[in-house]
Amino acid sequence: METFRFTITHRDPNSKARAGLLETPHGTVQTPVFMPVGTQGTVKGLTQDELEQLGVEILLANTYHLYLRPGTEVIRELGGLHRFMSWNRPILTDSGGYQVFSMSELRKLGEQGVEFRSHLDGSRHLLTPEGAVEIQATLGSDVMMVLDECTEFPAGRVATQKSMERTLRWAERCRRAWQSLPHCDSERPLGALFGIVQGGTDPDLRRQCAEQLVEMNLPGYAVGGLSLGEARPLTYELVSASEQFLPPDKPRYVMGVGLPEELPHYVALGVDMMDCVLPTRNGRNGLLFTSQGRLHIRQARFARDSRPPDESCRCPVCRRYSRAYLRHLFVANEMLGKILNSCHNVFFYLDTMRKIRQTIAAGSFSSFLSDFSGQLQGEVP
Ligand SMILES: [Zn+2]
């Protein structure tokens, strides 16, 4: 039984952009897609009902956090992550590696895996490639990620190469662990496993990593280790250096990007999937992304502004509330302010992706690409 399939429906003649359909055990996702991040099994500030109404087709959940709390066993007992969080659409999980590297109190890296102490209670854990796959399968993830070693930025070539080679060995162990799991459990089909291209800022190491991952014949591939502080043109170059060695008929995912104006640039490089905490994190901090640029809602100039945050936005917030009210909520530190800002921002990201998919299908993506990004970068007038 085929539970995972990627079909390209349209290609842009002037770039590598493509539109398609990603079929998963929990439904079909239109690509290119932006995935909101539900770190703890919740996209902060938004209910599952709201996510559905905003048109979220897939979200990301963080294995590290869910493994430590409430714990994989609790989620298994309650029927898997979809049932636990009452979300019946696709879920992508990361391997937990990135959070172990960035959040845990103590980590000791070895060939076997990474040993770490919980940031919650200091308890000791060992995350291995096999364990990362098993945890994600237990959660019931539709798209699982291999455990990779997150190369530090910046790093020298020798260190980057060593780290990339370990990522490849771990990817192979993940693949074996994934293949040994029952793929056709009638109740819960096993999700797909994606490899992750590492290689730091070295395009040649990126190529080597991509080529060797492709030999593992995985269902999809991600580009990781980006947006760590490098200049944006270099990020694009590294995506491009990885992408050109990945199979054209499989989905490509760039992890942890980006700003709204960057989304079409990644799509133009052939990227199908992206995720980022920016829409919700910025919403909580009072920054709204609009078609006219950034809007910092706390600014005094909005105190008597009866206009919606974005006059051309059709989201539930812009249809109903004024900048003045949102500013009041923010200044008064009311939780509704953070919720409404997050709602608008998630809609804005999804709406941008809708426009990207529509213009790819209509053959007008290149003019969208050149018009769109320039308008977004400054502050709203
Ligand atoms: Zn809006």
PDB file of C-alpha atoms in Angstrom, residues 17-216:
ATOM      1  CA  ALA A  17       9.921  26.373  -8.912  1.00  0.00           C
ATOM      2  CA  ARG A  18       7.378  23.591  -9.038  1.00  0.00           C
ATOM      3  CA  ALA A  19       3.920  22.975  -7.612  1.00  0.00           C
ATOM      4  CA  GLY A  20       2.723  19.558  -6.568  1.00  0.00           C
ATOM      5  CA  LEU A  21       0.858  17.271  -4.231  1.00  0.00           C
ATOM      6  CA  LEU A  22       2.349  15.409  -1.299  1.00  0.00           C
ATOM      7  CA  GLU A  23       0.229  12.435  -0.283  1.00  0.00           C
ATOM      8  CA  THR A  24       0.755  11.243   3.295  1.00  0.00           C
ATOM      9  CA  PRO A  25      -1.024   8.804   5.634  1.00  0.00           C
ATOM     10  CA  HIS A  26      -3.109  11.734   6.986  1.00  0.00           C
ATOM     11  CA  GLY A  27      -3.994  13.417   3.737  1.00  0.00           C
ATOM     12  CA  THR A  28      -2.669  15.403   0.830  1.00  0.00           C
ATOM     13  CA  VAL A  29      -0.656  18.600   1.074  1.00  0.00           C
ATOM     14  CA  GLN A  30      -0.382  21.152  -1.711  1.00  0.00           C
ATOM     15  CA  THR A  31       3.218  22.217  -2.338  1.00  0.00           C
ATOM     16  CA  PRO A  32       5.145  24.460  -2.097  1.00  0.00           C
ATOM     17  CA  VAL A  33       3.998  24.506   1.512  1.00  0.00           C
ATOM     18  CA  PHE A  34       4.861  26.432   4.649  1.00  0.00           C
ATOM     19  CA  MET A  35       4.526  24.429   7.863  1.00  0.00           C
ATOM     20  CA  PRO A  36       3.748  26.315  11.094  1.00  0.00           C
ATOM     21  CA  VAL A  37       5.726  25.003  14.058  1.00  0.00           C
ATOM     22  CA  GLY A  38       3.875  23.265  16.879  1.00  0.00           C
ATOM     23  CA  THR A  39       6.819  22.796  19.208  1.00  0.00           C
ATOM     24  CA  GLN A  40       4.974  21.213  22.141  1.00  0.00           C
ATOM     25  CA  GLY A  41       2.149  19.733  20.066  1.00  0.00           C
ATOM     26  CA  THR A  42       0.580  23.183  19.769  1.00  0.00           C
ATOM     27  CA  VAL A  43       1.112  26.071  17.389  1.00  0.00           C
ATOM     28  CA  LYS A  44       1.414  28.723  20.090  1.00  0.00           C
ATOM     29  CA  GLY A  45      -1.745  30.792  20.478  1.00  0.00           C
ATOM     30  CA  LEU A  46      -3.875  29.029  17.867  1.00  0.00           C
ATOM     31  CA  THR A  47      -6.435  26.280  18.355  1.00  0.00           C
ATOM     32  CA  GLN A  48      -6.567  23.305  16.028  1.00  0.00           C
ATOM     33  CA  ASP A  49      -9.940  24.595  14.758  1.00  0.00           C
ATOM     34  CA  GLU A  50      -8.322  27.905  13.855  1.00  0.00           C
ATOM     35  CA  LEU A  51      -5.383  26.202  12.143  1.00  0.00           C
ATOM     36  CA  GLU A  52      -7.834  24.248   9.983  1.00  0.00           C
ATOM     37  CA  GLN A  53      -9.796  27.394   9.163  1.00  0.00           C
ATOM     38  CA  LEU A  54      -6.589  29.230   8.234  1.00  0.00           C
ATOM     39  CA  GLY A  55      -5.862  26.415   5.791  1.00  0.00           C
ATOM     40  CA  VAL A  56      -2.915  24.744   7.539  1.00  0.00           C
ATOM     41  CA  GLU A  57      -2.441  21.416   5.740  1.00  0.00           C
ATOM     42  CA  ILE A  58       0.599  20.170   7.644  1.00  0.00           C
ATOM     43  CA  LEU A  59       2.373  21.252  10.787  1.00  0.00           C
ATOM     44  CA  LEU A  60       5.667  20.484  12.430  1.00  0.00           C
ATOM     45  CA  ALA A  61       6.108  19.048  15.918  1.00  0.00           C
ATOM     46  CA  ASN A  62       9.355  18.817  17.872  1.00  0.00           C
ATOM     47  CA  THR A  63      10.399  15.338  18.928  1.00  0.00           C
ATOM     48  CA  TYR A  64      12.803  16.554  21.634  1.00  0.00           C
ATOM     49  CA  HIS A  65      10.093  18.410  23.538  1.00  0.00           C
ATOM     50  CA  LEU A  66       7.404  15.738  23.195  1.00  0.00           C
ATOM     51  CA  TYR A  67       9.828  12.954  24.113  1.00  0.00           C
ATOM     52  CA  LEU A  68      10.724  14.735  27.368  1.00  0.00           C
ATOM     53  CA  ARG A  69       7.183  15.961  28.112  1.00  0.00           C
ATOM     54  CA  PRO A  70       4.617  14.412  28.201  1.00  0.00           C
ATOM     55  CA  GLY A  71       6.791  11.506  27.031  1.00  0.00           C
ATOM     56  CA  THR A  72       6.545   9.151  24.087  1.00  0.00           C
ATOM     57  CA  GLU A  73       4.821   6.452  26.140  1.00  0.00           C
ATOM     58  CA  VAL A  74       2.036   8.798  27.235  1.00  0.00           C
ATOM     59  CA  ILE A  75       1.403   9.810  23.627  1.00  0.00           C
ATOM     60  CA  ARG A  76       1.457   6.164  22.518  1.00  0.00           C
ATOM     61  CA  GLU A  77      -1.099   5.236  25.190  1.00  0.00           C
ATOM     62  CA  LEU A  78      -3.362   8.041  24.025  1.00  0.00           C
ATOM     63  CA  GLY A  79      -3.357   6.823  20.449  1.00  0.00           C
ATOM     64  CA  GLY A  80      -0.463   8.741  18.890  1.00  0.00           C
ATOM     65  CA  LEU A  81       0.224  12.426  18.424  1.00  0.00           C
ATOM     66  CA  HIS A  82      -2.619  13.075  15.954  1.00  0.00           C
ATOM     67  CA  ARG A  83      -5.234  11.771  18.352  1.00  0.00           C
ATOM     68  CA  PHE A  84      -3.522  13.245  21.431  1.00  0.00           C
ATOM     69  CA  MET A  85      -3.542  16.778  20.023  1.00  0.00           C
ATOM     70  CA  SER A  86      -6.729  16.305  17.999  1.00  0.00           C
ATOM     71  CA  TRP A  87      -5.130  17.093  14.654  1.00  0.00           C
ATOM     72  CA  ASN A  88      -6.131  14.807  11.843  1.00  0.00           C
ATOM     73  CA  ARG A  89      -3.994  16.365   9.114  1.00  0.00           C
ATOM     74  CA  PRO A  90      -0.345  15.533   8.360  1.00  0.00           C
ATOM     75  CA  ILE A  91       2.437  16.124  10.901  1.00  0.00           C
ATOM     76  CA  LEU A  92       6.149  16.363  10.206  1.00  0.00           C
ATOM     77  CA  THR A  93       8.460  15.698  13.129  1.00  0.00           C
ATOM     78  CA  ASP A  94      12.101  16.654  13.424  1.00  0.00           C
ATOM     79  CA  SER A  95      14.559  14.110  14.813  1.00  0.00           C
ATOM     80  CA  GLY A  96      15.167  15.937  18.084  1.00  0.00           C
ATOM     81  CA  GLY A  97      18.806  16.469  17.168  1.00  0.00           C
ATOM     82  CA  TYR A  98      18.629  20.200  16.593  1.00  0.00           C
ATOM     83  CA  GLN A  99      17.053  20.841  19.999  1.00  0.00           C
ATOM     84  CA  VAL A 100      19.498  18.524  21.741  1.00  0.00           C
ATOM     85  CA  PHE A 101      22.319  20.535  20.239  1.00  0.00           C
ATOM     86  CA  SER A 102      20.799  23.912  21.029  1.00  0.00           C
ATOM     87  CA  MET A 103      18.806  23.411  24.249  1.00  0.00           C
ATOM     88  CA  SER A 104      20.013  20.611  26.449  1.00  0.00           C
ATOM     89  CA  GLU A 105      22.124  21.309  29.502  1.00  0.00           C
ATOM     90  CA  LEU A 106      24.889  18.894  28.723  1.00  0.00           C
ATOM     91  CA  ARG A 107      25.567  17.000  25.575  1.00  0.00           C
ATOM     92  CA  LYS A 108      28.236  14.508  24.728  1.00  0.00           C
ATOM     93  CA  LEU A 109      28.528  13.548  21.142  1.00  0.00           C
ATOM     94  CA  GLY A 110      29.781  10.114  20.118  1.00  0.00           C
ATOM     95  CA  GLU A 111      29.439   7.748  17.194  1.00  0.00           C
ATOM     96  CA  GLN A 112      26.631   5.914  18.973  1.00  0.00           C
ATOM     97  CA  GLY A 113      24.528   9.068  19.352  1.00  0.00           C
ATOM     98  CA  VAL A 114      24.237  12.125  21.506  1.00  0.00           C
ATOM     99  CA  GLU A 115      23.983  11.940  25.265  1.00  0.00           C
ATOM    100  CA  PHE A 116      22.209  14.842  26.879  1.00  0.00           C
ATOM    101  CA  ARG A 117      20.534  16.145  30.003  1.00  0.00           C
ATOM    102  CA  SER A 118      16.973  17.344  29.879  1.00  0.00           C
ATOM    103  CA  HIS A 119      16.546  21.116  30.075  1.00  0.00           C
ATOM    104  CA  LEU A 120      13.480  20.389  32.264  1.00  0.00           C
ATOM    105  CA  ASP A 121      14.790  18.188  35.076  1.00  0.00           C
ATOM    106  CA  GLY A 122      18.402  17.358  34.292  1.00  0.00           C
ATOM    107  CA  SER A 123      17.648  13.658  33.622  1.00  0.00           C
ATOM    108  CA  ARG A 124      20.104  11.835  31.366  1.00  0.00           C
ATOM    109  CA  HIS A 125      19.159  10.514  27.924  1.00  0.00           C
ATOM    110  CA  LEU A 126      20.874   9.007  24.905  1.00  0.00           C
ATOM    111  CA  LEU A 127      19.475   9.903  21.489  1.00  0.00           C
ATOM    112  CA  THR A 128      20.633   7.476  18.809  1.00  0.00           C
ATOM    113  CA  PRO A 129      19.692   7.411  15.113  1.00  0.00           C
ATOM    114  CA  GLU A 130      17.623   4.262  15.736  1.00  0.00           C
ATOM    115  CA  GLY A 131      15.971   5.829  18.773  1.00  0.00           C
ATOM    116  CA  ALA A 132      15.085   9.015  16.877  1.00  0.00           C
ATOM    117  CA  VAL A 133      13.268   6.959  14.219  1.00  0.00           C
ATOM    118  CA  GLU A 134      11.509   4.831  16.820  1.00  0.00           C
ATOM    119  CA  ILE A 135      10.271   7.867  18.773  1.00  0.00           C
ATOM    120  CA  GLN A 136       8.940   9.541  15.628  1.00  0.00           C
ATOM    121  CA  ALA A 137       7.241   6.335  14.517  1.00  0.00           C
ATOM    122  CA  THR A 138       5.642   6.011  17.966  1.00  0.00           C
ATOM    123  CA  LEU A 139       4.366   9.579  17.718  1.00  0.00           C
ATOM    124  CA  GLY A 140       2.774   8.556  14.414  1.00  0.00           C
ATOM    125  CA  SER A 141       4.553  11.183  12.323  1.00  0.00           C
ATOM    126  CA  ASP A 142       3.702  11.402   8.614  1.00  0.00           C
ATOM    127  CA  VAL A 143       7.154  12.696   7.704  1.00  0.00           C
ATOM    128  CA  MET A 144      10.093  11.755   9.921  1.00  0.00           C
ATOM    129  CA  MET A 145      13.576  13.189   9.801  1.00  0.00           C
ATOM    130  CA  VAL A 146      16.881  11.350  10.176  1.00  0.00           C
ATOM    131  CA  LEU A 147      19.067  12.249  13.144  1.00  0.00           C
ATOM    132  CA  ASP A 148      21.816  14.516  11.847  1.00  0.00           C
ATOM    133  CA  GLU A 149      24.759  16.200  13.477  1.00  0.00           C
ATOM    134  CA  CYS A 150      24.194  19.935  13.474  1.00  0.00           C
ATOM    135  CA  THR A 151      27.495  21.430  12.409  1.00  0.00           C
ATOM    136  CA  GLU A 152      28.359  24.568  14.318  1.00  0.00           C
ATOM    137  CA  PHE A 153      28.527  27.851  12.461  1.00  0.00           C
ATOM    138  CA  PRO A 154      31.122  28.912  11.628  1.00  0.00           C
ATOM    139  CA  ALA A 155      33.261  25.763  11.449  1.00  0.00           C
ATOM    140  CA  GLY A 156      36.446  24.864   9.582  1.00  0.00           C
ATOM    141  CA  ARG A 157      36.457  22.534   6.614  1.00  0.00           C
ATOM    142  CA  VAL A 158      37.927  19.523   8.429  1.00  0.00           C
ATOM    143  CA  ALA A 159      35.401  19.741  11.264  1.00  0.00           C
ATOM    144  CA  THR A 160      32.562  20.304   8.801  1.00  0.00           C
ATOM    145  CA  GLN A 161      33.580  17.294   6.739  1.00  0.00           C
ATOM    146  CA  LYS A 162      33.846  15.018   9.800  1.00  0.00           C
ATOM    147  CA  SER A 163      30.448  16.162  10.967  1.00  0.00           C
ATOM    148  CA  MET A 164      28.918  15.682   7.503  1.00  0.00           C
ATOM    149  CA  GLU A 165      30.343  12.157   7.298  1.00  0.00           C
ATOM    150  CA  ARG A 166      28.806  11.282  10.659  1.00  0.00           C
ATOM    151  CA  THR A 167      25.487  12.671   9.438  1.00  0.00           C
ATOM    152  CA  LEU A 168      25.734  10.248   6.508  1.00  0.00           C
ATOM    153  CA  ARG A 169      26.511   7.258   8.752  1.00  0.00           C
ATOM    154  CA  TRP A 170      23.617   8.198  11.028  1.00  0.00           C
ATOM    155  CA  ALA A 171      21.303   8.613   8.027  1.00  0.00           C
ATOM    156  CA  GLU A 172      22.129   5.050   6.943  1.00  0.00           C
ATOM    157  CA  ARG A 173      21.389   3.754  10.465  1.00  0.00           C
ATOM    158  CA  CYS A 174      18.099   5.669  10.448  1.00  0.00           C
ATOM    159  CA  ARG A 175      17.205   4.189   7.072  1.00  0.00           C
ATOM    160  CA  ARG A 176      17.829   0.652   8.330  1.00  0.00           C
ATOM    161  CA  ALA A 177      15.821   1.266  11.485  1.00  0.00           C
ATOM    162  CA  TRP A 178      12.985   2.747   9.419  1.00  0.00           C
ATOM    163  CA  GLN A 179      12.988  -0.160   6.965  1.00  0.00           C
ATOM    164  CA  SER A 180      12.841  -2.690   9.761  1.00  0.00           C
ATOM    165  CA  LEU A 181       9.637  -1.174  11.185  1.00  0.00           C
ATOM    166  CA  PRO A 182       6.289  -2.547   9.982  1.00  0.00           C
ATOM    167  CA  HIS A 183       5.278  -0.253   7.100  1.00  0.00           C
ATOM    168  CA  CYS A 184       1.719  -1.404   6.806  1.00  0.00           C
ATOM    169  CA  ASP A 185       0.256  -1.486  10.294  1.00  0.00           C
ATOM    170  CA  SER A 186      -3.408  -1.230   9.303  1.00  0.00           C
ATOM    171  CA  GLU A 187      -4.226   1.242  12.042  1.00  0.00           C
ATOM    172  CA  ARG A 188      -1.290   3.578  11.566  1.00  0.00           C
ATOM    173  CA  PRO A 189       0.788   3.433   8.385  1.00  0.00           C
ATOM    174  CA  LEU A 190       4.435   4.291   8.889  1.00  0.00           C
ATOM    175  CA  GLY A 191       5.449   7.794   7.821  1.00  0.00           C
ATOM    176  CA  ALA A 192       8.108   8.612   5.231  1.00  0.00           C
ATOM    177  CA  LEU A 193      11.733   9.223   6.223  1.00  0.00           C
ATOM    178  CA  PHE A 194      13.650  12.230   4.871  1.00  0.00           C
ATOM    179  CA  GLY A 195      17.431  12.552   4.724  1.00  0.00           C
ATOM    180  CA  ILE A 196      19.174  15.814   5.653  1.00  0.00           C
ATOM    181  CA  VAL A 197      21.942  17.440   3.635  1.00  0.00           C
ATOM    182  CA  GLN A 198      24.599  18.974   5.877  1.00  0.00           C
ATOM    183  CA  GLY A 199      28.044  20.271   4.927  1.00  0.00           C
ATOM    184  CA  GLY A 200      28.160  23.702   6.525  1.00  0.00           C
ATOM    185  CA  THR A 201      28.976  26.591   4.236  1.00  0.00           C
ATOM    186  CA  ASP A 202      31.037  24.476   1.839  1.00  0.00           C
ATOM    187  CA  PRO A 203      29.179  23.884  -1.455  1.00  0.00           C
ATOM    188  CA  ASP A 204      31.431  20.932  -2.297  1.00  0.00           C
ATOM    189  CA  LEU A 205      30.656  19.159   1.002  1.00  0.00           C
ATOM    190  CA  ARG A 206      26.970  19.890   0.426  1.00  0.00           C
ATOM    191  CA  ARG A 207      27.248  18.177  -2.963  1.00  0.00           C
ATOM    192  CA  GLN A 208      29.039  15.141  -1.496  1.00  0.00           C
ATOM    193  CA  CYS A 209      26.451  14.823   1.245  1.00  0.00           C
ATOM    194  CA  ALA A 210      23.539  15.142  -1.188  1.00  0.00           C
ATOM    195  CA  GLU A 211      24.986  12.577  -3.597  1.00  0.00           C
ATOM    196  CA  GLN A 212      25.549   9.992  -0.889  1.00  0.00           C
ATOM    197  CA  LEU A 213      22.135  10.525   0.665  1.00  0.00           C
ATOM    198  CA  VAL A 214      20.496  10.037  -2.730  1.00  0.00           C
ATOM    199  CA  GLU A 215      22.103   6.580  -2.909  1.00  0.00           C
ATOM    200  CA  MET A 216      20.024   5.667   0.152  1.00  0.00           C
TER     201      MET A 216
END
